[in-house]
Coordinates of C-alpha atoms in Angstrom, one line a residue:
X110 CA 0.0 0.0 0.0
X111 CA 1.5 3.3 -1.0
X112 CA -1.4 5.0 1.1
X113 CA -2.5 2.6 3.8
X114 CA -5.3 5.2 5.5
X115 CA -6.5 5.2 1.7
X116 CA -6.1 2.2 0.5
X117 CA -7.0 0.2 3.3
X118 CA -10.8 -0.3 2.9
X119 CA -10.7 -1.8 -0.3
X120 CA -7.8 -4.3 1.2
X121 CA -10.7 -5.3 3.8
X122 CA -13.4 -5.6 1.4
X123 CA -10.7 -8.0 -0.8
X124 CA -10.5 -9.9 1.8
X125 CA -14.1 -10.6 3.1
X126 CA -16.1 -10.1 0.3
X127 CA -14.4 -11.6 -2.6
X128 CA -13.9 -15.2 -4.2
X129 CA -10.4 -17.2 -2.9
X130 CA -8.7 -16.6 -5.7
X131 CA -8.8 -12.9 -5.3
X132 CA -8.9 -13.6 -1.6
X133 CA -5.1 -15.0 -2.1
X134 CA -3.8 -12.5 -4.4
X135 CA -5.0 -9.6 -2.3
X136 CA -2.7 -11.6 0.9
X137 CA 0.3 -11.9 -1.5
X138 CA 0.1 -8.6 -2.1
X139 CA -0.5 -6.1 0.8
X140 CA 0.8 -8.6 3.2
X141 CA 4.6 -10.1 4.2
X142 CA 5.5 -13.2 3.5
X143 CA 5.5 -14.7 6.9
X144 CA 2.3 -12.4 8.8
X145 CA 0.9 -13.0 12.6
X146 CA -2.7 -12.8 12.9
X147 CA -4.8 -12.5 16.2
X148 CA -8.5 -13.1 16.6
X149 CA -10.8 -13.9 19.8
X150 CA -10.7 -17.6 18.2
X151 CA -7.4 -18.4 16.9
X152 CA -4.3 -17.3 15.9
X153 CA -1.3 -17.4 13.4
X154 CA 2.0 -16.8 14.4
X155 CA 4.8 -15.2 11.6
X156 CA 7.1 -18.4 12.8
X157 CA 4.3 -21.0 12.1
X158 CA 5.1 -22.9 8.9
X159 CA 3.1 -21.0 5.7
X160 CA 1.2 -18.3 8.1
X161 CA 0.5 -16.8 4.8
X162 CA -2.1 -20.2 3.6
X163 CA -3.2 -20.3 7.1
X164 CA -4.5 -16.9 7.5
X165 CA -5.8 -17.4 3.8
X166 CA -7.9 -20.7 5.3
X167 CA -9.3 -18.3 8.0
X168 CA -10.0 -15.9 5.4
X169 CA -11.6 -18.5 3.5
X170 CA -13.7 -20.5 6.4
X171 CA -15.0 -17.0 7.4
X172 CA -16.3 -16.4 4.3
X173 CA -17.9 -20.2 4.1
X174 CA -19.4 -19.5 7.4
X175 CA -21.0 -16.2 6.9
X176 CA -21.6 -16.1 2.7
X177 CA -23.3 -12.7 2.7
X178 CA -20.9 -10.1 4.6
X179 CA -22.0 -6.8 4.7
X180 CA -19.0 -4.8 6.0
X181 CA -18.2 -1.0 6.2
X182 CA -15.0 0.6 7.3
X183 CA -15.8 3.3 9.8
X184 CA -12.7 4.7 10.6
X185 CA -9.0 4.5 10.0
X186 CA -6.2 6.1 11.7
X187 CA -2.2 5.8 11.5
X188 CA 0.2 5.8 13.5
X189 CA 3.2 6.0 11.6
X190 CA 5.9 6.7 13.8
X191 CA 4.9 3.2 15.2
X192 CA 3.6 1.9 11.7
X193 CA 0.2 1.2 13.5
X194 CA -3.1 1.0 11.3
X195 CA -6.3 1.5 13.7
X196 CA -9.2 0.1 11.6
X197 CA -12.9 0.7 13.0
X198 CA -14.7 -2.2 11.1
X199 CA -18.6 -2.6 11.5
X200 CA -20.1 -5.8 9.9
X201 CA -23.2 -8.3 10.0
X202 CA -22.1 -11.7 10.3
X203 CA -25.1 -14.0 8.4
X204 CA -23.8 -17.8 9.5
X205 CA -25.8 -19.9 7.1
X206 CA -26.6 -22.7 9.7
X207 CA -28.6 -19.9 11.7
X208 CA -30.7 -18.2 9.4
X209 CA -32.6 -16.0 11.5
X210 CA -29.3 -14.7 13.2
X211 CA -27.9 -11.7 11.6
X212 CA -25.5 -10.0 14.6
X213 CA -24.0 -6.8 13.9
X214 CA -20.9 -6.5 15.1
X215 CA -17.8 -3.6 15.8
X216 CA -14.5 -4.7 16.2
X217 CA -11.0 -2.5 15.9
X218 CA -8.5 -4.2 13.6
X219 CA -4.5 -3.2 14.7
X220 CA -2.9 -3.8 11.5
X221 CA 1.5 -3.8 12.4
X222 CA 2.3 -2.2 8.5
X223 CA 6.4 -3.0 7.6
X224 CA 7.6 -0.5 5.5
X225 CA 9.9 -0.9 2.8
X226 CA 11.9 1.6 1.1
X227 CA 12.8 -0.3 -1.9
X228 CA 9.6 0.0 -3.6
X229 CA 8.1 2.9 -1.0
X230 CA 4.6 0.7 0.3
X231 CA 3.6 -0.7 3.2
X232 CA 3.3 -4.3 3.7
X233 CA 0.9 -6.2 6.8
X234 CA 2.9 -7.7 9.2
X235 CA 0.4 -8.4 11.7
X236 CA -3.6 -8.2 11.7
X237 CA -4.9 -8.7 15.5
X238 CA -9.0 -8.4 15.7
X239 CA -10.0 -6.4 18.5
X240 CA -14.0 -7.0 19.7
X241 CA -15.4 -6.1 23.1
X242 CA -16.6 -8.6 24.9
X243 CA -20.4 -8.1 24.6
X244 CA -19.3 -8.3 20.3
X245 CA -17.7 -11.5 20.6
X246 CA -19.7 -13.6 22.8
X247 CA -22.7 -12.7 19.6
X248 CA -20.5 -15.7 17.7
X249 CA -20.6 -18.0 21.1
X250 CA -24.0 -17.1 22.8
X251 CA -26.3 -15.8 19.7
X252 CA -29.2 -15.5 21.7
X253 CA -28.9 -14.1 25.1
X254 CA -25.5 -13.3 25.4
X255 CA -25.3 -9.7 24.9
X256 CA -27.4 -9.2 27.7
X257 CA -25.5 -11.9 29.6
X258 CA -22.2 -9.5 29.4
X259 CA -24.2 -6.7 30.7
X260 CA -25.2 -8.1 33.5
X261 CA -21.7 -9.4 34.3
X262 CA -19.9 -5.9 33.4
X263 CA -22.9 -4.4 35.3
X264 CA -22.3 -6.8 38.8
X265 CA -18.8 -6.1 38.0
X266 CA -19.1 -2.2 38.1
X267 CA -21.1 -2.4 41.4
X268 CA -18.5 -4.7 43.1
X269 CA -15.7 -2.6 42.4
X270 CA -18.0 0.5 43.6
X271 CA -18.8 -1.6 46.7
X272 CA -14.8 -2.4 47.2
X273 CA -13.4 1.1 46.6
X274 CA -15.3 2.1 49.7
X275 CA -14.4 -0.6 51.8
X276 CA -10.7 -0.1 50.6
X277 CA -10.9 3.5 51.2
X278 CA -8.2 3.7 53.6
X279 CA -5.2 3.0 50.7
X280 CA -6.7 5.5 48.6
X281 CA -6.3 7.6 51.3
X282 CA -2.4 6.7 52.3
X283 CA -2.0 7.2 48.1
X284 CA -3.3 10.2 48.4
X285 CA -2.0 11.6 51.4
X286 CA 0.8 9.8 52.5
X287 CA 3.0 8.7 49.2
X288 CA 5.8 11.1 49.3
X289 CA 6.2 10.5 45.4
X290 CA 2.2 11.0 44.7
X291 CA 2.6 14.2 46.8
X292 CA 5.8 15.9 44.9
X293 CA 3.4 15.4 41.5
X294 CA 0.8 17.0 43.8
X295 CA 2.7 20.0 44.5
X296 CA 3.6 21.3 40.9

């Protein structure tokens, strides 16, 4: 990619949306030759033998899975002093064995770009998915478990509420007590 913020939504839509012939030529060419890739549900590393086919078999299996994608790149943002590509990806996932199941889900892709000056582009390196809990568990739990995650995250909010003021006292020590906490206080 010569302009990844640009270019980078029609990489995504190459990947999920197209037949695996295109699938595969899109991999050989905006990715290296040995990527990682990191998902809730499994995971390629750049040593594993051919990392290349098997992200192309996840690729492909995902596509099997869920025939009709209908994705939309939301946002994009790079970080190039880290060579960091923040995509916002927004999708509904249509698993053919559970027809009346459409989830839509958001996820943030962290694409690791390697740039090379021979040819001026940026290569993939690494792909890791990125979905909040209550997005991920749609795959595991499709009825239900949305709502299951928010009553966890909720019971979880009002236990650390409840333990902050039993705790109180080291907050206090932090506060007043920590001779480092207190110099940062003072400027």
């Amino acid at each position: 990619m010569e302009n990844p913020v640009h270019d980078i939504p029609g990489v995504v839509h190459l990947l999920t949306q197209t037949p695996p012939s295109i699938q595969q030529q899109t991999l050989e060419t905006y990715f290296t030759h040995n990527p990682a890739f990191t998902h809730p549900f499994c995971r390629v590393e750049s040593y594993f033998p051919s990392s290349q086919l098997l992200i192309r078999s996840i690729f492909q299996w995902y596509k099997i899975l869920s025939p009709k994608i209908q994705l939309s790149v939301d946002s994009v943002a790079l970080d190039q002093p880290n060579n960091l590509l923040y995509v916002g990806i927004s999708q509904r996932f249509s698993i053919w064995f559970i027809p009346l199941y459409h989830p839509d889900v958001k996820l943030v892709t962290v694409l690791e770009l390697e740039y090379r000056k021979a040819n001026g582009k940026y290569y993939i390196k690494r792909q890791n998915d990125l979905y909040q809990t209550d997005q991920f568990v749609k795959f595991l739990l499709p009825y239900g478990g949305p709502a299951l995650v928010w009553v966890w995250q909720t019971i979880a909010t009002f236990i650390c509420f409840l333990l902050a003021i039993f705790f109180w006292p080291m907050t206090a020590y932090e506060e007043y007590v920590k001779p480092e906490y207190t110099a940062l206080k003072e400027r």
